[in-house]
XYZ file of C-alpha atoms in Angstrom:
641
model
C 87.970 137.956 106.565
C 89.590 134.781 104.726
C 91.787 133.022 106.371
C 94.691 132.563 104.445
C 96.691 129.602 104.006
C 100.602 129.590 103.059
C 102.132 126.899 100.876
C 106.022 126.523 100.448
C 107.938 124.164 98.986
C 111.559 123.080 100.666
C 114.851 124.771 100.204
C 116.174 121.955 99.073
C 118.798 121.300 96.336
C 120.448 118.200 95.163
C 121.857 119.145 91.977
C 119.988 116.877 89.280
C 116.049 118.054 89.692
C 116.640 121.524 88.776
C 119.298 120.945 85.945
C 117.052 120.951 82.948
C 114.555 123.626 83.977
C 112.344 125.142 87.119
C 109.453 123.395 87.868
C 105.692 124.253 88.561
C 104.816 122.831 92.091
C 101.516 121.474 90.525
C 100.519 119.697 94.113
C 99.898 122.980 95.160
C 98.267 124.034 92.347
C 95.713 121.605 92.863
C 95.738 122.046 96.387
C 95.145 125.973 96.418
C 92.306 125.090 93.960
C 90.544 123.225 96.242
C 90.677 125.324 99.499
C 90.173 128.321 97.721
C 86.919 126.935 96.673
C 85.916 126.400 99.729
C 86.313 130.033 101.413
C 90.193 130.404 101.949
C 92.905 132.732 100.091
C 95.564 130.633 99.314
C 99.068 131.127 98.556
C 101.789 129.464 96.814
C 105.303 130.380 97.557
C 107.969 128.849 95.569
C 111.006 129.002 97.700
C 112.683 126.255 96.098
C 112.552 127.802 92.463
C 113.411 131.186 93.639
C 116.430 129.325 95.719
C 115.331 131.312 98.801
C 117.061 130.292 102.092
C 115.322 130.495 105.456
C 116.283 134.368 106.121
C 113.887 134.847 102.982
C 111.363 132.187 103.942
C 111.169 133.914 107.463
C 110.748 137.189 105.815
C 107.870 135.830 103.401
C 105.572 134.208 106.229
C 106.252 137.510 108.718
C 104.802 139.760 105.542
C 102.100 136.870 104.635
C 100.476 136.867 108.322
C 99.510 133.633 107.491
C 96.840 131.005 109.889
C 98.236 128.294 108.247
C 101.463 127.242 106.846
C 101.580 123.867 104.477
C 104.427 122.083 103.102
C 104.724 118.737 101.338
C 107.459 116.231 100.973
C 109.289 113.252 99.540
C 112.181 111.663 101.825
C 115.506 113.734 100.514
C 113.398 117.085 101.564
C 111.332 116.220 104.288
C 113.706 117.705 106.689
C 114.022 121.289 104.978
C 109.896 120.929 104.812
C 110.314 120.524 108.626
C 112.408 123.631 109.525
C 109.835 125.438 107.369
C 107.301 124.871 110.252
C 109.538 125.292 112.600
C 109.995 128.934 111.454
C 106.073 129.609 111.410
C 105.989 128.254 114.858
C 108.472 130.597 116.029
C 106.918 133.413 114.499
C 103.512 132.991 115.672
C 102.802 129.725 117.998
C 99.321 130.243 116.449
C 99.852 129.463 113.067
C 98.448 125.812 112.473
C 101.330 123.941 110.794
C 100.247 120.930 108.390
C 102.471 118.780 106.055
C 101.664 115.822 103.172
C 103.352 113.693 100.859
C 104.950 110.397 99.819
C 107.432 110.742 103.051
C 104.898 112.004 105.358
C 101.818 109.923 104.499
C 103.945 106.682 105.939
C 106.169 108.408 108.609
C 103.398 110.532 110.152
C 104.407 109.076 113.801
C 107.802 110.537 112.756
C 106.181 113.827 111.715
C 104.529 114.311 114.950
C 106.979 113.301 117.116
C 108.096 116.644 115.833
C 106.944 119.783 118.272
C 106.299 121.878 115.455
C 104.065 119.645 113.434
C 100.179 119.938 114.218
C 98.183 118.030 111.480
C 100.279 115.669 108.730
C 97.945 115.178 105.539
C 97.997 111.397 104.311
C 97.582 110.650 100.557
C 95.621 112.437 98.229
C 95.698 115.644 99.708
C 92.471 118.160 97.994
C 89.620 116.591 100.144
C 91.017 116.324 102.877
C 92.827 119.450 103.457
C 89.648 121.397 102.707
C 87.936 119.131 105.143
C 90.866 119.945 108.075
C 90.668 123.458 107.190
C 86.721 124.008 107.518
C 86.661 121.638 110.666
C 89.670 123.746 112.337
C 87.540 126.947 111.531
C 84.608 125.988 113.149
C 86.905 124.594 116.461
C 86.003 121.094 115.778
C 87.987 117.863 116.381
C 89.573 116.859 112.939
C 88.522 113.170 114.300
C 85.633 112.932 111.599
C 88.194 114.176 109.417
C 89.518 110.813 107.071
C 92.856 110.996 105.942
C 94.632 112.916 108.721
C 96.913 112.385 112.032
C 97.510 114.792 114.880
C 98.590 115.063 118.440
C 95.613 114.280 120.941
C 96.978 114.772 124.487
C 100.300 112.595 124.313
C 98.638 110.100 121.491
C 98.816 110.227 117.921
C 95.580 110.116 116.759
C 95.079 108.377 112.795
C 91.498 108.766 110.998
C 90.915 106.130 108.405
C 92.290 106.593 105.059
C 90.580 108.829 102.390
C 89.177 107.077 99.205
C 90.969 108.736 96.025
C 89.027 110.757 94.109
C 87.306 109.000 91.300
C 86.825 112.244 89.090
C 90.129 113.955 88.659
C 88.326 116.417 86.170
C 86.476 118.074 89.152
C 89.246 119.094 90.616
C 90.047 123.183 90.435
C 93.631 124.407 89.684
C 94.728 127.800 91.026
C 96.981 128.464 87.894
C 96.457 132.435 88.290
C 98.620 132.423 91.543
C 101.711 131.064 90.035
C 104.714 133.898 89.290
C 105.230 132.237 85.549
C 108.466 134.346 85.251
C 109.847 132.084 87.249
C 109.571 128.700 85.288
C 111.384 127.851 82.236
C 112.836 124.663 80.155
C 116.736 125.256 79.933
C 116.943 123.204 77.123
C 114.345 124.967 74.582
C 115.659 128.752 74.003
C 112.481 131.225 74.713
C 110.301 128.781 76.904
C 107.689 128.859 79.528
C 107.391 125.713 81.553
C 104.211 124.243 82.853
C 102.488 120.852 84.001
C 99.460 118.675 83.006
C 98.679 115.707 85.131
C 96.595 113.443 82.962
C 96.227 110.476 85.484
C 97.309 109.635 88.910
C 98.768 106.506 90.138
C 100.551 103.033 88.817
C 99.042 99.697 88.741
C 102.787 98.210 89.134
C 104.561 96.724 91.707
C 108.472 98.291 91.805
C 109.718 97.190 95.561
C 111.877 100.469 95.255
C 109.283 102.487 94.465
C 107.216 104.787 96.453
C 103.978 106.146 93.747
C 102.886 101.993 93.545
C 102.441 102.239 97.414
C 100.923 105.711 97.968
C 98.121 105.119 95.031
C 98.019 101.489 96.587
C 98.613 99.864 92.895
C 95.596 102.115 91.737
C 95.276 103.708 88.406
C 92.769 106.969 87.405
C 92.586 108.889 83.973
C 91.444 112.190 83.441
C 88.682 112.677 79.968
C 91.223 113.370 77.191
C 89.262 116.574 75.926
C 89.870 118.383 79.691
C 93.536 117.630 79.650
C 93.353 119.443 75.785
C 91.417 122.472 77.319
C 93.787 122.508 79.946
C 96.856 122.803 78.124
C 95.430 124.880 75.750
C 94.197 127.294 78.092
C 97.664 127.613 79.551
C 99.371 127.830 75.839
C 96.901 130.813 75.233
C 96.631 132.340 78.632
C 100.110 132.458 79.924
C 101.982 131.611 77.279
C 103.579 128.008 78.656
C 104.798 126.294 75.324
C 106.684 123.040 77.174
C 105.150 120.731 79.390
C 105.647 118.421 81.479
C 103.450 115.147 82.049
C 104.301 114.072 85.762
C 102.041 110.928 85.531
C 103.615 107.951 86.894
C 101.965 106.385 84.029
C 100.045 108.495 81.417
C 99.862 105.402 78.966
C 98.039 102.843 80.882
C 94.876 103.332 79.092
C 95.873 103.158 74.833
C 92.583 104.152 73.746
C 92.339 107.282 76.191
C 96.024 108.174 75.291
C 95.513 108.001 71.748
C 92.842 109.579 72.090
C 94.694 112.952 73.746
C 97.378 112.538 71.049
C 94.463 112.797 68.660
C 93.032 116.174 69.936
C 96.509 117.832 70.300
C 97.090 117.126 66.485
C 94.027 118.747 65.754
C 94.669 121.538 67.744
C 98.008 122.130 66.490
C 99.306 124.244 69.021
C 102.730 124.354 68.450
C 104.150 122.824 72.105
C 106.230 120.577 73.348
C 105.516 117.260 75.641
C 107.777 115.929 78.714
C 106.827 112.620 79.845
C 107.479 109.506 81.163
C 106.253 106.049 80.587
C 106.637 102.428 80.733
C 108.824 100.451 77.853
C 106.371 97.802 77.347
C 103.813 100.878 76.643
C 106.364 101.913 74.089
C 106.255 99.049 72.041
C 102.581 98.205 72.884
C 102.325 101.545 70.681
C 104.526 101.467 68.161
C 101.946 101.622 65.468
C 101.049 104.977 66.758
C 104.150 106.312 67.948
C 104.141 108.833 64.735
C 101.224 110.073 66.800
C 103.234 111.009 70.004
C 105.576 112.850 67.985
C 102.936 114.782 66.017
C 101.168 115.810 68.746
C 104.123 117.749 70.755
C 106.223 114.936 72.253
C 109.786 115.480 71.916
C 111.581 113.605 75.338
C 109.869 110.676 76.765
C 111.987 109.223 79.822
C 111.301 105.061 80.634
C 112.747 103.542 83.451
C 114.473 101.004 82.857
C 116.483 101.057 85.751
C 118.853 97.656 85.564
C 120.839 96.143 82.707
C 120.125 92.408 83.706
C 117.316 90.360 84.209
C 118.084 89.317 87.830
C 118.043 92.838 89.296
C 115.291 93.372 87.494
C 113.468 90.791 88.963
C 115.277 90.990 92.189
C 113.024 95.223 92.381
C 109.895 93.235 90.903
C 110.489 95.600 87.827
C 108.357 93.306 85.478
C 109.936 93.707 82.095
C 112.202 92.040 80.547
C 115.603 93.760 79.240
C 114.875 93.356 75.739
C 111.619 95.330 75.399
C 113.381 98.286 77.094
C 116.116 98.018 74.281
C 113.427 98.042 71.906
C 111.766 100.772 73.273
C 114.206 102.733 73.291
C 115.071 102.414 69.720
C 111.653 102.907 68.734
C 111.513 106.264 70.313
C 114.706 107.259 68.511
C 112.644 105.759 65.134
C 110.638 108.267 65.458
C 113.061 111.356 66.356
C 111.841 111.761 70.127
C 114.343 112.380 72.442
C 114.725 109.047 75.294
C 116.086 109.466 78.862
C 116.570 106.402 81.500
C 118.161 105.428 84.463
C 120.225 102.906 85.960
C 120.725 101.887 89.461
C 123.489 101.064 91.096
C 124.937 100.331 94.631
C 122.707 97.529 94.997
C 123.983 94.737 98.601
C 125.589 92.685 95.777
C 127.407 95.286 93.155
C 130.920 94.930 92.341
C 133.363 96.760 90.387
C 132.654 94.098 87.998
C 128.913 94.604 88.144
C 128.942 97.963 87.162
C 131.439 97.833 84.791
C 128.474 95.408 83.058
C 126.032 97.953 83.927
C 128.069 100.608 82.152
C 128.323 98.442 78.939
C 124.959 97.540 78.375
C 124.091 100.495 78.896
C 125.945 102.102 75.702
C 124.275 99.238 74.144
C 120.747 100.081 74.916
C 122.035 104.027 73.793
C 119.165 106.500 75.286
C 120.213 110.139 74.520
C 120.313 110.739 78.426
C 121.298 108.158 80.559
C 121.515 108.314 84.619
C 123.303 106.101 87.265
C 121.418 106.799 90.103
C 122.192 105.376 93.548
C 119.636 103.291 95.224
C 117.258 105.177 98.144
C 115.857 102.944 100.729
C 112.912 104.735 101.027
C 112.081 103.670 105.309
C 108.323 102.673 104.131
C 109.480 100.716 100.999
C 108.588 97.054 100.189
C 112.489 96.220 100.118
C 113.712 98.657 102.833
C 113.576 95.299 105.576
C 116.072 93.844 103.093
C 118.521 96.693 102.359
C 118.750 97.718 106.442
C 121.608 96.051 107.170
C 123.373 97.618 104.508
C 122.524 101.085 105.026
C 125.515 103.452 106.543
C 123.799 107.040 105.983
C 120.874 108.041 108.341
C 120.598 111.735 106.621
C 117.329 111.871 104.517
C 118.704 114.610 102.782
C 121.353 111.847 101.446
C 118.254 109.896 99.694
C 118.279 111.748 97.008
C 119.386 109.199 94.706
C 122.415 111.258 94.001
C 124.378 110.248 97.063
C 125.187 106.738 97.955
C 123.404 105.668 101.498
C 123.981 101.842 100.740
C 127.243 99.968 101.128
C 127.810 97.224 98.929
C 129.497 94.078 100.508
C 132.170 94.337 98.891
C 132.482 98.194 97.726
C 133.012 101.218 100.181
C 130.330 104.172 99.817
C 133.207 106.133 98.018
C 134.039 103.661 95.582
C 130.295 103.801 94.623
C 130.014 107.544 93.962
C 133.289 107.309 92.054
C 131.620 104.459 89.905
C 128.882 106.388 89.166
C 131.141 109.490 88.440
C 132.779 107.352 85.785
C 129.913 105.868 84.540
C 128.817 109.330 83.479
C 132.091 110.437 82.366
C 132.474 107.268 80.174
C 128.576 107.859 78.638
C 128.878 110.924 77.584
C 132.164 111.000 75.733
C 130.783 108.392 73.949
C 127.415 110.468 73.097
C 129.627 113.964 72.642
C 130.944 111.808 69.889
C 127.960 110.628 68.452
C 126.340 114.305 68.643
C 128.607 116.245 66.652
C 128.203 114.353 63.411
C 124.259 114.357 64.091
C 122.507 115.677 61.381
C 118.762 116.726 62.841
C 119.551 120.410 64.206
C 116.916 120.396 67.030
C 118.144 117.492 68.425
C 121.688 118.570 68.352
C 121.396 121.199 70.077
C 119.185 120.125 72.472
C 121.062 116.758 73.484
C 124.147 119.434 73.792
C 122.844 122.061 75.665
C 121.217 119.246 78.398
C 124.989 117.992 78.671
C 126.554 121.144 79.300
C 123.776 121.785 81.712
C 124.695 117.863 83.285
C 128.337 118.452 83.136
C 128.078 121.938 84.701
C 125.337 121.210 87.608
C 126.269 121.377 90.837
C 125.726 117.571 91.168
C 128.787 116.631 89.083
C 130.793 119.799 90.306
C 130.034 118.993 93.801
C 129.975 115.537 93.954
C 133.661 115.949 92.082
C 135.044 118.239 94.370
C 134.009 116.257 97.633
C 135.912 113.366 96.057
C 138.891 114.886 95.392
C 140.925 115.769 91.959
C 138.402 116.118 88.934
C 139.573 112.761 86.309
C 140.972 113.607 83.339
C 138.636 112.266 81.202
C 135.709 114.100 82.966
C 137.737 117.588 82.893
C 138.173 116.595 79.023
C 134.640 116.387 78.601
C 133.962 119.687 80.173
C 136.418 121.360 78.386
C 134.753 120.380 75.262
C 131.296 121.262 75.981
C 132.140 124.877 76.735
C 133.931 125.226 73.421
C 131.510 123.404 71.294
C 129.612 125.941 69.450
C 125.770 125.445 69.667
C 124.430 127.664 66.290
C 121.434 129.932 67.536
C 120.276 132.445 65.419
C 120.321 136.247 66.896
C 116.703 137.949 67.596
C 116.761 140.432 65.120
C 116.237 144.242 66.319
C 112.953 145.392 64.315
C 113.366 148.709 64.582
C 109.813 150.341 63.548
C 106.244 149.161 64.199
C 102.902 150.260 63.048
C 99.965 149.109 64.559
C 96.365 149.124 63.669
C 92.797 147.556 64.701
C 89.244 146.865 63.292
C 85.930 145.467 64.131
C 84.878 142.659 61.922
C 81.276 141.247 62.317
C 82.411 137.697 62.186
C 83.088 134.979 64.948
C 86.365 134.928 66.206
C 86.447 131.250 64.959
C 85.831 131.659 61.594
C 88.434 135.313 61.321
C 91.050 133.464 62.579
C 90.664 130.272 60.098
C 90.462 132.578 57.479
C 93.884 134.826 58.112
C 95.828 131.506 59.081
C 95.189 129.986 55.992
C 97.966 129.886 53.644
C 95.686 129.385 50.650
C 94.213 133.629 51.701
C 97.138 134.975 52.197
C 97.865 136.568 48.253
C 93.900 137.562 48.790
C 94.214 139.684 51.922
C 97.851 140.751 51.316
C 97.702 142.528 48.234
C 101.560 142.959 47.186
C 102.505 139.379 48.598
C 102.302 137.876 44.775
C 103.187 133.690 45.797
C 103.824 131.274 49.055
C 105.270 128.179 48.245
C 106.902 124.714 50.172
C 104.974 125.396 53.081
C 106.585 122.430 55.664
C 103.201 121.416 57.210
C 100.157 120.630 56.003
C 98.475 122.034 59.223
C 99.823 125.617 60.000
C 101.534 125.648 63.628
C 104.439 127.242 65.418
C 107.428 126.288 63.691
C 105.739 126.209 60.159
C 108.471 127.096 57.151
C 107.693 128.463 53.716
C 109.083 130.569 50.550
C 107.445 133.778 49.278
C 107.586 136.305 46.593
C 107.008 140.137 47.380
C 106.499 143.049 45.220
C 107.531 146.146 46.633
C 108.504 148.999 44.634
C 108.085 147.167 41.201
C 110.585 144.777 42.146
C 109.735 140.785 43.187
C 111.999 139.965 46.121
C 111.757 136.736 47.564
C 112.957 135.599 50.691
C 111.663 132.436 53.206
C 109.317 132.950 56.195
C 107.880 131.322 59.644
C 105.430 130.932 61.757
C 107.014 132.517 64.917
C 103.846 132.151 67.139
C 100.228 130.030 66.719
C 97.847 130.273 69.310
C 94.539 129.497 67.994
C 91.519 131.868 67.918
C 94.407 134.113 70.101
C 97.195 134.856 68.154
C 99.271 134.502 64.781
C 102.698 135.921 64.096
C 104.925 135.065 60.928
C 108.607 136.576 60.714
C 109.618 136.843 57.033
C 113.448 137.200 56.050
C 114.639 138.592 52.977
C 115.752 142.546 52.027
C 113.275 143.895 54.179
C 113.109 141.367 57.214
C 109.606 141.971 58.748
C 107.534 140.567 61.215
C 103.565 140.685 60.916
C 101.502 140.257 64.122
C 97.719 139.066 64.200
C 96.084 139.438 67.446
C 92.109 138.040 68.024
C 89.700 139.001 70.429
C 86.323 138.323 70.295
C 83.285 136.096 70.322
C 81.082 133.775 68.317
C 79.624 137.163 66.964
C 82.767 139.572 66.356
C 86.266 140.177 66.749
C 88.510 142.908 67.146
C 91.347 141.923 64.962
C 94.950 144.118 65.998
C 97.555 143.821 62.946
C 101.003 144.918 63.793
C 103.729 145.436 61.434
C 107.584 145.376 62.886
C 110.031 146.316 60.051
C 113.627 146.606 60.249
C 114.709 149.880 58.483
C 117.143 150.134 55.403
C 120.334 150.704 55.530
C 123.003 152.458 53.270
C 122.908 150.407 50.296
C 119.100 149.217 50.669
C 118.019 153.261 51.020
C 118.983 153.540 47.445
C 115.974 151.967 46.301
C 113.680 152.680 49.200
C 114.165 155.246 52.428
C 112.777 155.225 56.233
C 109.882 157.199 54.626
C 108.481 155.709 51.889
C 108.683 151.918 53.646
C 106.935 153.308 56.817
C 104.418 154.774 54.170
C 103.988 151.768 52.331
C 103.511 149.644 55.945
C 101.090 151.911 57.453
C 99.032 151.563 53.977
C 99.654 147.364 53.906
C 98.095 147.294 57.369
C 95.161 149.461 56.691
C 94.418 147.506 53.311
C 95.077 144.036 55.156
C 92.616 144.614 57.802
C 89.765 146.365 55.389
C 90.555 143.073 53.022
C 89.608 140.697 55.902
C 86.504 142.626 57.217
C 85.152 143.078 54.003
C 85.855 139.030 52.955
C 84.744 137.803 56.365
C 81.805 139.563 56.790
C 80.133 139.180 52.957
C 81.940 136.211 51.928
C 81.288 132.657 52.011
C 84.520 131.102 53.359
């Protein structure tokens, strides 16, 4: 039998993570990979997406019968990840209980000063967990083990550190045991959320930083054409449509990056990118910025973190002010969506100093700003420095949300109203801005992410903990939930007819040929024109006019591309007096395809069933859909294409 290993993230909530969407734990996507390679059955357990509490996370690992329960963690949720081996202890004193992350991989003494903590994981975590695991199941001494501390006798016992991994690519990803229902981008109606890692590590030097110090200043990319695969294989597999890019720093490399952005144009697959970046990468690239876009990149975050120099070089954040201002309008240049951050509560703020803060940071204008208050991190460059000054020992505090620092001449609530204001003072500024903007996506996406800001549990909380809600911020609310963001209602096709055929052909070459505008008056025999198509290269999201003869009568009416999944799927929705929607589904192989065609029709009503009744439009579909499919066959099996 397996032995089965049980991975769950923390219970933890802080109000500004889980605003915009849920979130893939991809470290345990990797790590499942890699143990169930090696012999074990693996399972990942979400309890921070699902918003489980301990009664459920109990429950889960009494049903699971788990020999091993793993958790990982950064500093705000190391103590939830900690009461999450407590729990397997108490269930069974013989479940091995083993932790990793940022927090853990400098604080293991803390960890296993901890009764319920045997093994804590430091640094990159898929070698050497596999390596614990195998050793522990043949009752050896994890002392050959590099990368790992434990309890030997009344010592804590430290191998030497692990190299990283210089092949990222090798790595296996246990995708198929995620619950996908589960993860979704609140911003982008209809979405299924994933996450691509493309590189690991950052070559910089932040002081408040923790990624610099856990990749030690290292940098590793993955080939360009796996990360494609990858994300296409998720697009086609499971449906995921946004993505995020956690990379500290996916642009370090220009050619390899261009290079991605070159292979996701091609493939045209109809997604959206999440990432974040450095500003000097920004306008390093601003020659190929058009590419970005292209490819699927609609938000790009850049920390820029202070609005003068001398903070900036007080956190060793090596930039100067004025590329992140012109990063930022770059991105906006080229209709992408920019997010940053400022930090505040700093030993030396003022009311003054964020009052400057605040101003220049309307000047630099991202579509999301965030006043976040600085974390001394216990096992950060700077932390010696800050000591004195910190008043909060809770880790779940450093969450950047909460204030932990006093400044010397500001009191810890003055700081959290500062930032309260700050926010309040952005954003009726932006609301401003946004409802004369003119470019519908963005619109409504910049307005939806502010109702979800202004209604998280951050600003509700943090407002009610602090007293009466300001005016001004109650203003703001009150005009977010009556500003009307325009959605158009999924229409109710009513009647469907479905057929299928075997074509001789590869897969490859059917679905080229139905996808391309320029066939579709040849297979579609009463479709008489298609016109103003919006891309050159079809993709989700494609526009375009038509003309349709139905009953001796042209109608026209405009269409789109609801769904493009290449050599998978194609689906066009086509309004007009008989809104329709006409479904391509592939299967096959470099020698033949099954090719489904479904027809969705919505049927007439009163005034339209004077020229054409339930009966003679399902007659007239069920004949289009035969003749479609024999068109097709016959074309891609005698034709040159």
């Amino acid at each position: 039998m397996k032995k089965k290993i049980l991975f769950i993230t923390p219970p933890y909530h802080c109000g500004v993570v889980e605003v915009a969407g849920h979130w893939v734990p991809l470290t345990f996507v990797y790590l499942a990979g890699a143990v169930r390679d090696a012999g074990f059955e693996p399972v990942i357990y979400d309890a921070m997406t699902k918003r489980h509490g301990y009664k459920e996370i109990r429950k889960r690992i009494i049903e699971e019968k788990p020999h091993y329960v793993a958790s990982t963690a950064i500093t705000s949720t190391v103590l939830d990840a900690l009461e999450i081996l407590k729990l397997a202890k108490e269930i069974d004193p013989d479940i091995v209980t083993i932790i990793g992350g940022v927090h853990p991989t400098f604080m293991f003494r803390e960890m296993l000063e901890n009764e319920y903590v045997d093994y804590v994981v430091r640094g990159e975590g898929e070698e050497t967990l596999t390596e614990l695991l195998l050793s522990l199941k043949q009752g050896k001494a994890p002392e050959s083990v590099k990368g790992v501390s434990y309890k030997s006798g009344d010592k804590i016992a430290s191998t030497p550190p692990r190299p990283f991994i210089k092949d990222l690519d090798t790595l296996s990803t246990a995708w198929d045991l995620i619950e996908w229902k589960d993860y979704r981008y609140f911003v982008i109606p209809k979405s299924r959320l994933g996450s691509v890692s493309t590189s690991r590590g950052c070559s910089h030097d932040c002081t408040f930083c923790s990624q610099q110090k856990f990749w030690h200043q290292s940098w590793r990319g993955r080939v360009p054409e796996r990360v494609a695969e990858e994300i296409e294989m998720l697009k086609t597999k499971y449906g995921v449509n946004v993505f995020l890019i956690p990379d500290e720093h996916p642009t370090h490399d220009r050619e390899r990056w261009e290079r991605l952005m070159d292979i996701l144009i091609e493939k045209d697959m109809g997604i959206y990118l999440l990432m974040e970046t450095r500003a000097e990468d920004i306008v390093r690239d601003k020659d190929i910025l058009w590419k970005y876009r292209k490819a699927g990149v609609v938000h790009i975050y850049i920390g820029v973190e202070a609005t003068d120099q001398e903070t900036l070089d007080l956190i060793k954040k090596d930039v100067k002010i004025e590329i992140g201002m012109e990063a930022i309008r770059l991105i906006h240049e080229h209709d992408m969506i920019t997010e940053t951050s400022f930090l505040l509560g700093f030993p030396h703020e003022t009311k003054e100093t964020v009052a400057r803060t605040l101003k220049l940071s309307k000047v630099y204008n991202p579509d999301f700003a965030h006043y976040l208050a600085l974390a001394p991190w216990p096992y950060a460059e700077m932390y010696k420095e800050l000591k004195p000054y910190i008043t909060v020992f809770d880790y779940r505090k450093y969450n950047l949300i909460d204030p932990v620092i006093k400044p010397e001449k500001m009191t810890l609530k003055q700081v959290d109203w500062a930032i309260i204001d700050c926010y309040r003072s952005f954003y009726m500024g932006k609301l401003k801005e946004l409802l004369t903007m003119k470019d519908s996506f963005k619109k409504r996406y910049l307005l939806v992410s502010m109702k979800l800001i202004m209604n998280s549990s951050f600003i509700v909380d943090k407002l009610g903990s602090l007293g009466s809600m300001p005016p001004q911020v109650q203003e703001l609310m009150n005009k977010l939930k009556t500003e009307h963001i325009e959605e158009k209602p999924a229409k109710e096709l009513k009647s469907s007819i479905v057929r299928r055929i075997r074509i001789n052909a590869p897969v490859e070459r059917v679905f080229e040929y139905v996808t391309n505008p320029a066939n579709w008056t040849h297979y579609v025999t009463s479709l008489v024109d298609v016109r103003k198509i919006s891309h050159k290269t079809l993709r989700t999201g494609t526009t375009y006019e038509w003309t349709y003869r139905m009953l001796g009568i042209n109608l026209d009416g405009k269409g789109k591309v609801v769904d493009y999944q290449k050599n998978n799927k194609f689906v066009m929705e086509m309004e007009g007096a008989f809104p329709i929607r006409e479904s391509f589904t592939f299967q096959g192989n470099e020698h033949e395809t099954e090719l489904m065609f479904e027809i969705r029709y919505e049927v007439p009503g009163k005034v339209l069933g004077v020229i054409a009744n339930r009966l003679v439009i399902e007659k007239m579909n069920v004949k289009e859909a035969v003749a479609v499919l024999e068109k097709v066959k016959t074309i891609c099996e005698t034709e040159k294409l």
